[in-house]
Amino acid sequence: MRRNPLAYLDAELNALREQGVYRRLRVLDGEQKAHATVDHTSVVNLSSNNYLGLTTHPRLRERALAAVRDLGVGSGSVRTIAGTMEIHVELERRLAAFKQTDAAVVFQSGFTANAGTVSSILGRDDVIISDELNHASIIDGARLSRATIKVFPHADVDAARGIVRGLPATQRKLLITDGVFSMDGDLGRLPALCDIADEFGCVMMVDDAHASGVFGHNGRGTVDHFGVHGRVDVQVGTLSKAIGALGGYVAGNRALIDFLHHRARPFLFSTSHPPSVAAACLAALDVLESEPTLMEHLWDNTRFFKAGLQALGFNTGISESPITPVIVGEGAMAMKLSDRLFAAGVFAQGIAFPTVAKDKARVRTIVTATHTRDELQFALDAFAQVGRELGII
Ligand SMILES: Cc1ncc(COP(=O)(O)O)c(C=O)c1O
């Protein structure tokens, strides 16, 4: 009989089970909504990135369905061969206008937008100066670029400045931060980082995956929120979170976008979006402009829920956004809290190492514009009860 050369994976999985951090995938039985059915259980859903509820918005559905009828279900090719449809180009024009840049290019995901961009615009002789909590796609892109990676402690602008100052003036440098940090919900220190980039001639890049649709005028993101238009050379956004569909994009000047057309490997070597996805994203941009009350609801709900968790005595860290972590320390405790909440009718995912530091495991909550006050109060009551039972508060 053939020996199983993958047996070592079983051992690794068993170790996860012993540590109490093994996760089975939870399955959504219907639509991605604020009140959802997950694993056949009706729950208040605090785990999605569906900030504005656009995953099920009627205007997005209609545009996607019309695109299926008019244009089919797939693009049939990578962008650089035969997979650039007029609707892809239209979406990129709209995204550039949304971000107030010359041009934009859409990738298959936010992940590939980050990884494909960082890995292609930097090379082995260059340096990347990166916040320690930047998203995995930035870290992977940095590794693929073969540039030297210098990591500064989270949000420590002085440390970033110290690193940059110590580098030769002639060396090419990329200074990069998340706009909103996905596990802590705090904001990148954009104005101060832009000052460093201006002073030392760094390329300035922001990953606004969790900020687009959430911060800035009509959801334009942190560049707009902080008023640093024209000072950020590379803006990444995602179409998979507040926009409600799938994809990522880079917005910047024409040369950057042209260069990515020629060198970004996910753009060159992976098929473009089905037209229905581009159509849904176009409808989402219309909704951002015409329904500003969605963002208002999102922020009202955010303030209410964050204040409720804090009043109960939970450690919610340094969040400034609709992402509010409930930090408990041990990975096993985070998973226990998440499981007990689920049994009480609240879906809030536990997150442990390696996604966050070993002693900073948490349950991460994200409210949306479409949660009702009753749903949020129900969730707070469940947090209060379970938090007390587990001795967290
Ligand atoms: C900060 C950040 N950047 C990028 C991404 C990747 O975006 P996408 O889900 O569109 O691949 C995520 C999402 O997981 C994220 O949290």
CSV table of C-alpha atoms and ligand atoms in Angstrom, one decimal:
chain,number,residue,atom,x,y,z
A,1,MET,CA,0.0,0.0,0.0
A,2,ARG,CA,1.2,3.5,-0.8
A,3,ARG,CA,2.5,5.5,2.2
A,4,ASN,CA,0.6,8.8,2.6
A,5,PRO,CA,3.3,11.5,2.1
A,6,LEU,CA,0.8,14.1,3.5
A,7,ALA,CA,0.5,12.3,6.9
A,8,TYR,CA,2.4,15.2,8.6
A,9,LEU,CA,-0.6,17.4,7.9
A,10,ASP,CA,-2.8,15.2,10.1
A,11,ALA,CA,-0.2,15.7,12.9
A,12,GLU,CA,-0.4,19.5,12.4
A,13,LEU,CA,-4.2,19.4,12.4
A,14,ASN,CA,-4.2,17.3,15.6
A,15,ALA,CA,-2.0,19.9,17.2
A,16,LEU,CA,-4.5,22.6,16.4
A,17,ARG,CA,-7.3,20.5,17.9
A,18,GLU,CA,-5.3,20.0,21.1
A,19,GLN,CA,-4.8,23.8,21.3
A,20,GLY,CA,-8.5,24.3,20.9
A,21,VAL,CA,-8.1,26.5,17.8
A,22,TYR,CA,-9.2,24.0,15.1
A,23,ARG,CA,-12.0,25.6,13.1
A,24,ARG,CA,-14.7,23.9,11.0
A,25,LEU,CA,-16.0,26.2,8.3
A,26,ARG,CA,-19.4,27.5,9.2
A,27,VAL,CA,-21.9,27.4,6.4
A,28,LEU,CA,-24.4,30.1,5.5
A,29,ASP,CA,-27.7,28.6,4.6
A,30,GLY,CA,-29.1,31.5,2.6
A,31,GLU,CA,-28.1,35.1,1.9
A,32,GLN,CA,-25.3,37.1,3.5
A,33,LYS,CA,-27.4,39.3,5.8
A,34,ALA,CA,-27.4,41.0,9.2
A,35,HIS,CA,-29.7,38.3,10.5
A,36,ALA,CA,-28.7,35.1,8.8
A,37,THR,CA,-29.0,31.3,9.0
A,38,VAL,CA,-25.7,29.8,9.6
A,39,ASP,CA,-25.3,26.0,10.2
A,40,HIS,CA,-29.1,25.8,10.2
A,41,THR,CA,-29.2,28.3,13.2
A,42,SER,CA,-30.8,31.7,13.1
A,43,VAL,CA,-28.2,34.2,14.3
A,44,VAL,CA,-27.4,37.9,14.5
A,45,ASN,CA,-24.5,38.0,12.1
A,46,LEU,CA,-21.5,40.1,13.3
A,47,SER,CA,-18.9,38.4,11.1
A,48,SER,CA,-19.3,39.7,7.6
A,49,ASN,CA,-17.6,42.6,5.9
A,50,ASN,CA,-20.9,43.5,4.3
A,51,TYR,CA,-20.8,47.0,5.8
A,52,LEU,CA,-23.6,48.6,3.8
A,53,GLY,CA,-25.7,45.4,3.2
A,54,LEU,CA,-25.0,45.6,-0.5
A,55,THR,CA,-24.6,41.8,-1.0
A,56,THR,CA,-28.4,41.6,-1.3
A,57,HIS,CA,-29.2,45.2,-2.5
A,58,PRO,CA,-32.0,45.1,-5.2
A,59,ARG,CA,-30.1,47.5,-7.5
A,60,LEU,CA,-27.0,45.3,-7.5
A,61,ARG,CA,-29.0,42.1,-8.1
A,62,GLU,CA,-30.8,43.7,-11.0
A,63,ARG,CA,-27.6,45.0,-12.7
A,64,ALA,CA,-25.9,41.6,-12.2
A,65,LEU,CA,-28.9,39.7,-13.6
A,66,ALA,CA,-29.1,42.1,-16.6
A,67,ALA,CA,-25.4,41.6,-17.3
A,68,VAL,CA,-25.8,37.8,-17.2
A,69,ARG,CA,-28.6,38.1,-19.7
A,70,ASP,CA,-26.8,40.6,-22.0
A,71,LEU,CA,-23.2,39.5,-21.6
A,72,GLY,CA,-23.1,35.9,-20.4
A,73,VAL,CA,-21.5,34.4,-17.3
A,74,GLY,CA,-17.8,34.7,-17.9
A,75,SER,CA,-15.1,36.7,-19.6
A,76,GLY,CA,-13.3,33.7,-21.1
A,77,SER,CA,-9.8,35.1,-20.9
A,78,VAL,CA,-7.3,37.1,-18.9
A,79,ARG,CA,-7.5,40.8,-19.4
A,80,THR,CA,-4.4,41.1,-21.6
A,81,ILE,CA,-5.6,38.6,-24.2
A,82,ALA,CA,-9.3,38.6,-24.8
A,83,GLY,CA,-10.8,39.2,-21.4
A,84,THR,CA,-11.2,43.0,-21.3
A,85,MET,CA,-14.9,43.8,-21.8
A,86,GLU,CA,-16.3,47.3,-22.1
A,87,ILE,CA,-17.9,46.8,-18.6
A,88,HIS,CA,-14.5,46.2,-17.0
A,89,VAL,CA,-13.2,49.4,-18.6
A,90,GLU,CA,-16.3,51.3,-17.5
A,91,LEU,CA,-15.9,50.1,-13.9
A,92,GLU,CA,-12.3,51.2,-13.9
A,93,ARG,CA,-13.3,54.7,-15.1
A,94,ARG,CA,-15.8,54.9,-12.3
A,95,LEU,CA,-13.4,53.7,-9.7
A,96,ALA,CA,-10.8,56.3,-10.8
A,97,ALA,CA,-13.4,59.0,-10.5
A,98,PHE,CA,-14.5,57.7,-7.1
A,99,LYS,CA,-10.9,57.8,-5.8
A,100,GLN,CA,-10.1,61.0,-7.6
A,101,THR,CA,-7.1,59.6,-9.5
A,102,ASP,CA,-6.1,59.5,-13.2
A,103,ALA,CA,-6.8,55.8,-13.6
A,104,ALA,CA,-7.6,52.5,-11.9
A,105,VAL,CA,-7.2,48.8,-12.6
A,106,VAL,CA,-9.3,46.0,-11.3
A,107,PHE,CA,-7.9,42.7,-10.0
A,108,GLN,CA,-9.7,39.5,-9.0
A,109,SER,CA,-9.5,40.3,-5.3
A,110,GLY,CA,-8.1,42.8,-2.9
A,111,PHE,CA,-5.6,40.2,-2.0
A,112,THR,CA,-4.2,40.0,-5.6
A,113,ALA,CA,-4.4,43.8,-5.9
A,114,ASN,CA,-2.0,44.2,-3.0
A,115,ALA,CA,0.2,41.2,-3.7
A,116,GLY,CA,0.3,41.9,-7.4
A,117,THR,CA,1.1,45.5,-7.0
A,118,VAL,CA,3.7,45.4,-4.3
A,119,SER,CA,5.5,42.5,-6.0
A,120,SER,CA,5.7,44.2,-9.4
A,121,ILE,CA,6.5,47.8,-8.6
A,122,LEU,CA,9.4,46.9,-6.2
A,123,GLY,CA,12.5,44.7,-6.9
A,124,ARG,CA,15.5,43.2,-5.1
A,125,ASP,CA,17.4,46.5,-4.7
A,126,ASP,CA,14.4,48.3,-3.1
A,127,VAL,CA,13.1,48.7,0.5
A,128,ILE,CA,9.6,48.2,1.8
A,129,ILE,CA,8.7,50.0,5.1
A,130,SER,CA,5.6,48.3,6.4
A,131,ASP,CA,3.4,48.5,9.5
A,132,GLU,CA,3.7,45.2,11.5
A,133,LEU,CA,-0.1,44.7,11.3
A,134,ASN,CA,-0.5,45.2,7.6
A,135,HIS,CA,-2.6,42.6,5.8
A,136,ALA,CA,-1.2,39.3,4.7
A,137,SER,CA,-1.5,40.2,1.1
A,138,ILE,CA,0.9,43.1,1.6
A,139,ILE,CA,3.3,40.8,3.4
A,140,ASP,CA,3.2,38.2,0.6
A,141,GLY,CA,3.6,40.8,-2.1
A,142,ALA,CA,6.6,42.2,-0.2
A,143,ARG,CA,8.2,38.8,0.0
A,144,LEU,CA,7.5,38.1,-3.7
A,145,SER,CA,9.1,41.4,-4.7
A,146,ARG,CA,12.4,40.3,-3.1
A,147,ALA,CA,12.9,43.8,-1.8
A,148,THR,CA,14.3,44.3,1.7
A,149,ILE,CA,11.4,44.4,4.2
A,150,LYS,CA,11.6,46.7,7.2
A,151,VAL,CA,8.7,46.4,9.6
A,152,PHE,CA,7.8,49.2,12.0
A,153,PRO,CA,5.8,48.6,15.3
A,154,HIS,CA,2.1,49.1,14.8
A,155,ALA,CA,1.2,52.8,14.1
A,156,ASP,CA,4.6,53.9,15.4
A,157,VAL,CA,5.2,56.8,13.0
A,158,ASP,CA,8.5,57.8,14.7
A,159,ALA,CA,9.9,54.3,14.2
A,160,ALA,CA,8.9,54.5,10.5
A,161,ARG,CA,10.6,57.8,10.2
A,162,GLY,CA,13.7,56.4,11.9
A,163,ILE,CA,13.9,53.5,9.4
A,164,VAL,CA,13.4,55.7,6.4
A,165,ARG,CA,15.9,58.3,7.6
A,166,GLY,CA,18.6,55.6,7.9
A,167,LEU,CA,18.2,54.5,4.3
A,168,PRO,CA,20.3,55.9,1.4
A,169,ALA,CA,18.6,58.8,-0.3
A,170,THR,CA,19.0,57.2,-3.7
A,171,GLN,CA,17.3,53.9,-2.6
A,172,ARG,CA,13.8,53.3,-3.9
A,173,LYS,CA,11.4,53.1,-0.9
A,174,LEU,CA,7.8,52.1,-0.5
A,175,LEU,CA,6.0,53.2,2.7
A,176,ILE,CA,2.9,51.2,3.2
A,177,THR,CA,0.0,51.0,5.6
A,178,ASP,CA,-3.5,49.6,5.9
A,179,GLY,CA,-6.1,52.4,5.9
A,180,VAL,CA,-8.2,50.5,8.5
A,181,PHE,CA,-6.5,47.6,10.2
A,182,SER,CA,-8.7,44.6,9.7
A,183,MET,CA,-8.2,42.9,13.1
A,184,ASP,CA,-8.1,46.0,15.4
A,185,GLY,CA,-10.3,48.4,13.5
A,186,ASP,CA,-7.9,51.4,14.0
A,187,LEU,CA,-6.8,53.8,11.2
A,188,GLY,CA,-3.4,54.0,9.5
A,189,ARG,CA,-1.6,57.2,10.5
A,190,LEU,CA,-1.9,58.6,7.0
A,191,PRO,CA,-1.1,62.3,7.4
A,192,ALA,CA,2.0,61.6,9.4
A,193,LEU,CA,3.1,58.8,7.0
A,194,CYS,CA,2.5,61.1,4.0
A,195,ASP,CA,4.7,63.7,5.6
A,196,ILE,CA,7.5,61.1,5.9
A,197,ALA,CA,6.9,60.0,2.3
A,198,ASP,CA,7.0,63.6,1.1
A,199,GLU,CA,10.2,64.4,3.0
A,200,PHE,CA,12.2,61.3,2.0
A,201,GLY,CA,10.7,60.7,-1.5
A,202,CYS,CA,9.0,57.4,-0.6
A,203,VAL,CA,6.3,55.8,-2.8
A,204,MET,CA,3.2,56.0,-0.4
A,205,MET,CA,0.7,53.2,-0.6
A,206,VAL,CA,-2.5,52.6,1.3
A,207,ASP,CA,-4.6,49.4,1.5
A,208,ASP,CA,-8.2,50.8,2.0
A,209,ALA,CA,-10.0,47.4,1.9
A,210,HIS,CA,-12.0,48.2,5.0
A,211,ALA,CA,-12.2,51.9,4.4
A,212,SER,CA,-13.9,52.2,1.0
A,213,GLY,CA,-17.6,52.6,1.5
A,214,VAL,CA,-17.0,53.3,5.2
A,215,PHE,CA,-14.8,56.4,5.5
A,216,GLY,CA,-14.6,59.7,3.6
A,217,HIS,CA,-17.2,61.5,1.4
A,218,ASN,CA,-19.6,58.8,-0.1
A,219,GLY,CA,-17.2,56.2,1.2
A,220,ARG,CA,-14.1,57.3,-0.8
A,221,GLY,CA,-11.8,55.9,1.9
A,222,THR,CA,-9.2,57.2,4.3
A,223,VAL,CA,-7.4,59.3,1.7
A,224,ASP,CA,-10.5,61.4,1.5
A,225,HIS,CA,-11.2,61.1,5.2
A,226,PHE,CA,-7.8,62.6,6.1
A,227,GLY,CA,-7.7,65.0,3.2
A,228,VAL,CA,-4.5,63.6,1.7
A,229,HIS,CA,-5.6,63.5,-2.0
A,230,GLY,CA,-2.5,63.7,-4.3
A,231,ARG,CA,-0.1,62.5,-1.5
A,232,VAL,CA,-0.8,58.8,-1.7
A,233,ASP,CA,0.7,57.3,-4.9
A,234,VAL,CA,-1.0,53.9,-4.7
A,235,GLN,CA,-4.5,53.3,-3.3
A,236,VAL,CA,-5.8,49.8,-3.1
A,237,GLY,CA,-9.5,49.1,-2.5
A,238,THR,CA,-11.6,46.0,-2.5
A,239,LEU,CA,-15.0,45.3,-4.2
A,240,SER,CA,-15.6,42.4,-1.8
A,241,LYS,CA,-16.5,44.2,1.4
A,242,ALA,CA,-18.6,47.3,1.5
A,243,ILE,CA,-19.1,47.1,-2.3
A,244,GLY,CA,-20.7,43.7,-1.7
A,245,ALA,CA,-19.4,41.7,-4.6
A,246,LEU,CA,-15.9,40.5,-5.4
A,247,GLY,CA,-12.6,42.0,-6.5
A,248,GLY,CA,-9.9,44.6,-5.7
A,249,TYR,CA,-8.5,47.6,-7.5
A,250,VAL,CA,-5.6,49.9,-7.6
A,251,ALA,CA,-6.1,53.6,-8.2
A,252,GLY,CA,-3.3,56.0,-9.1
A,253,ASN,CA,-1.6,57.8,-11.9
A,254,ARG,CA,-1.7,56.6,-15.5
A,255,ALA,CA,1.9,55.3,-15.5
A,256,LEU,CA,1.3,53.2,-12.4
A,257,ILE,CA,-1.8,51.6,-14.0
A,258,ASP,CA,-0.1,51.1,-17.4
A,259,PHE,CA,2.8,49.4,-15.6
A,260,LEU,CA,0.5,47.1,-13.7
A,261,HIS,CA,-1.1,46.1,-17.0
A,262,HIS,CA,2.3,45.0,-18.1
A,263,ARG,CA,3.8,43.5,-15.0
A,264,ALA,CA,1.3,42.6,-12.3
A,265,ARG,CA,1.2,38.8,-12.4
A,266,PRO,CA,-2.4,38.3,-11.2
A,267,PHE,CA,-3.6,40.7,-13.8
A,268,LEU,CA,-1.6,39.0,-16.5
A,269,PHE,CA,-2.1,35.4,-15.6
A,270,SER,CA,-5.6,35.0,-14.2
A,271,THR,CA,-9.0,35.4,-15.9
A,272,SER,CA,-10.9,38.6,-15.4
A,273,HIS,CA,-14.3,39.0,-13.6
A,274,PRO,CA,-17.5,37.8,-15.0
A,275,PRO,CA,-19.4,40.8,-16.4
A,276,SER,CA,-22.1,40.4,-13.7
A,277,VAL,CA,-19.5,41.1,-11.0
A,278,ALA,CA,-18.4,44.3,-12.7
A,279,ALA,CA,-22.1,45.2,-13.2
A,280,ALA,CA,-22.9,44.7,-9.5
A,281,CYS,CA,-19.9,46.9,-8.6
A,282,LEU,CA,-21.1,49.7,-10.9
A,283,ALA,CA,-24.5,49.6,-9.3
A,284,ALA,CA,-22.8,49.7,-5.8
A,285,LEU,CA,-20.9,52.9,-6.8
A,286,ASP,CA,-24.3,54.4,-7.8
A,287,VAL,CA,-25.8,53.4,-4.4
A,288,LEU,CA,-22.9,55.0,-2.6
A,289,GLU,CA,-23.6,58.2,-4.3
A,290,SER,CA,-27.4,58.1,-4.1
A,291,GLU,CA,-28.0,56.5,-0.7
A,292,PRO,CA,-25.8,58.3,1.8
A,293,THR,CA,-28.2,57.2,4.6
A,294,LEU,CA,-26.6,53.7,4.4
A,295,MET,CA,-23.3,55.1,5.7
A,296,GLU,CA,-25.1,57.1,8.3
A,297,HIS,CA,-26.9,53.9,9.6
A,298,LEU,CA,-23.5,52.1,9.6
A,299,TRP,CA,-22.0,54.8,11.8
A,300,ASP,CA,-25.0,55.1,14.1
A,301,ASN,CA,-24.9,51.3,14.6
A,302,THR,CA,-21.1,51.4,15.1
A,303,ARG,CA,-21.3,54.0,17.9
A,304,PHE,CA,-24.2,52.2,19.6
A,305,PHE,CA,-22.6,48.7,19.6
A,306,LYS,CA,-19.1,49.8,20.5
A,307,ALA,CA,-20.4,51.9,23.4
A,308,GLY,CA,-22.5,48.9,24.5
A,309,LEU,CA,-19.5,46.5,24.5
A,310,GLN,CA,-17.3,49.0,26.4
A,311,ALA,CA,-20.0,49.7,29.0
A,312,LEU,CA,-20.1,46.0,29.7
A,313,GLY,CA,-16.4,46.1,30.5
A,314,PHE,CA,-14.9,44.3,27.4
A,315,ASN,CA,-11.5,45.1,26.1
A,316,THR,CA,-12.3,46.5,22.7
A,317,GLY,CA,-8.7,47.7,22.0
A,318,ILE,CA,-8.2,50.8,19.9
A,319,SER,CA,-10.9,50.5,17.2
A,320,GLU,CA,-12.1,53.7,15.4
A,321,SER,CA,-14.2,51.9,12.8
A,322,PRO,CA,-17.2,49.4,12.5
A,323,ILE,CA,-14.7,46.6,13.3
A,324,THR,CA,-14.7,46.2,17.1
A,325,PRO,CA,-12.6,43.4,18.5
A,326,VAL,CA,-13.3,41.8,21.9
A,327,ILE,CA,-9.8,40.9,23.0
A,328,VAL,CA,-9.6,38.0,25.4
A,329,GLY,CA,-6.0,36.8,25.2
A,330,GLU,CA,-5.8,33.0,24.8
A,331,GLY,CA,-6.8,31.5,21.4
A,332,ALA,CA,-8.8,28.7,23.1
A,333,MET,CA,-10.8,31.3,25.1
A,334,ALA,CA,-11.6,33.3,22.0
A,335,MET,CA,-12.9,30.2,20.3
A,336,LYS,CA,-14.9,29.3,23.4
A,337,LEU,CA,-16.5,32.8,23.6
A,338,SER,CA,-17.3,32.6,19.9
A,339,ASP,CA,-18.9,29.1,20.3
A,340,ARG,CA,-20.9,30.1,23.3
A,341,LEU,CA,-22.1,33.3,21.6
A,342,PHE,CA,-23.2,31.2,18.6
A,343,ALA,CA,-25.2,28.9,20.9
A,344,ALA,CA,-26.9,32.1,22.2
A,345,GLY,CA,-27.8,33.2,18.7
A,346,VAL,CA,-24.8,35.5,17.8
A,347,PHE,CA,-22.3,34.8,15.1
A,348,ALA,CA,-19.0,36.5,15.9
A,349,GLN,CA,-15.9,34.7,14.7
A,350,GLY,CA,-13.1,33.8,17.0
A,351,ILE,CA,-9.7,34.8,15.7
A,352,ALA,CA,-6.4,33.4,17.0
A,353,PHE,CA,-2.7,33.0,16.0
A,354,PRO,CA,-1.4,33.3,13.3
A,355,THR,CA,-4.0,35.9,12.2
A,356,VAL,CA,-3.3,37.9,15.4
A,357,ALA,CA,-0.6,37.7,18.0
A,358,LYS,CA,-0.6,34.6,20.3
A,359,ASP,CA,-1.7,36.6,23.4
A,360,LYS,CA,-4.2,38.8,21.6
A,361,ALA,CA,-6.8,36.3,20.5
A,362,ARG,CA,-10.2,37.8,20.1
A,363,VAL,CA,-13.7,37.6,18.9
A,364,ARG,CA,-14.1,40.2,16.1
A,365,THR,CA,-17.4,42.0,15.6
A,366,ILE,CA,-18.5,44.0,12.6
A,367,VAL,CA,-21.8,45.8,12.5
A,368,THR,CA,-23.5,46.8,9.3
A,369,ALA,CA,-25.9,49.5,8.2
A,370,THR,CA,-28.7,46.9,8.0
A,371,HIS,CA,-28.6,45.6,11.6
A,372,THR,CA,-31.6,46.8,13.6
A,373,ARG,CA,-31.3,48.2,17.1
A,374,ASP,CA,-33.1,45.1,18.4
A,375,GLU,CA,-30.6,42.8,16.8
A,376,LEU,CA,-27.7,44.8,18.2
A,377,GLN,CA,-29.2,44.9,21.7
A,378,PHE,CA,-29.8,41.1,21.5
A,379,ALA,CA,-26.1,40.7,20.6
A,380,LEU,CA,-25.0,42.9,23.5
A,381,ASP,CA,-27.2,40.9,25.9
A,382,ALA,CA,-25.6,37.7,24.7
A,383,PHE,CA,-22.1,39.1,25.1
A,384,ALA,CA,-23.0,40.2,28.7
A,385,GLN,CA,-24.4,36.8,29.6
A,386,VAL,CA,-21.6,34.7,28.0
A,387,GLY,CA,-18.8,37.2,29.0
A,388,ARG,CA,-19.9,36.8,32.7
A,389,GLU,CA,-20.2,33.0,32.5
A,390,LEU,CA,-16.7,32.8,31.1
A,391,GLY,CA,-15.3,35.3,33.6
A,392,ILE,CA,-14.2,37.7,30.9
A,393,ILE,CA,-16.1,40.6,32.5
B,1,LIG,C1,-6.8,44.9,5.0
B,1,LIG,C2,-7.2,44.0,4.0
B,1,LIG,N1,-6.6,44.0,2.8
B,1,LIG,C3,-7.0,43.2,1.8
B,1,LIG,C4,-7.9,42.2,1.9
B,1,LIG,C5,-8.2,41.3,0.8
B,1,LIG,O1,-9.4,41.7,0.2
B,1,LIG,P1,-10.2,40.6,-0.6
B,1,LIG,O2,-11.1,39.9,0.3
B,1,LIG,O3,-11.0,41.5,-1.6
B,1,LIG,O4,-9.3,39.7,-1.3
B,1,LIG,C6,-8.5,42.1,3.1
B,1,LIG,C7,-9.6,41.1,3.3
B,1,LIG,O5,-9.6,40.1,3.8
B,1,LIG,C8,-8.2,43.0,4.2
B,1,LIG,O6,-8.8,42.8,5.4
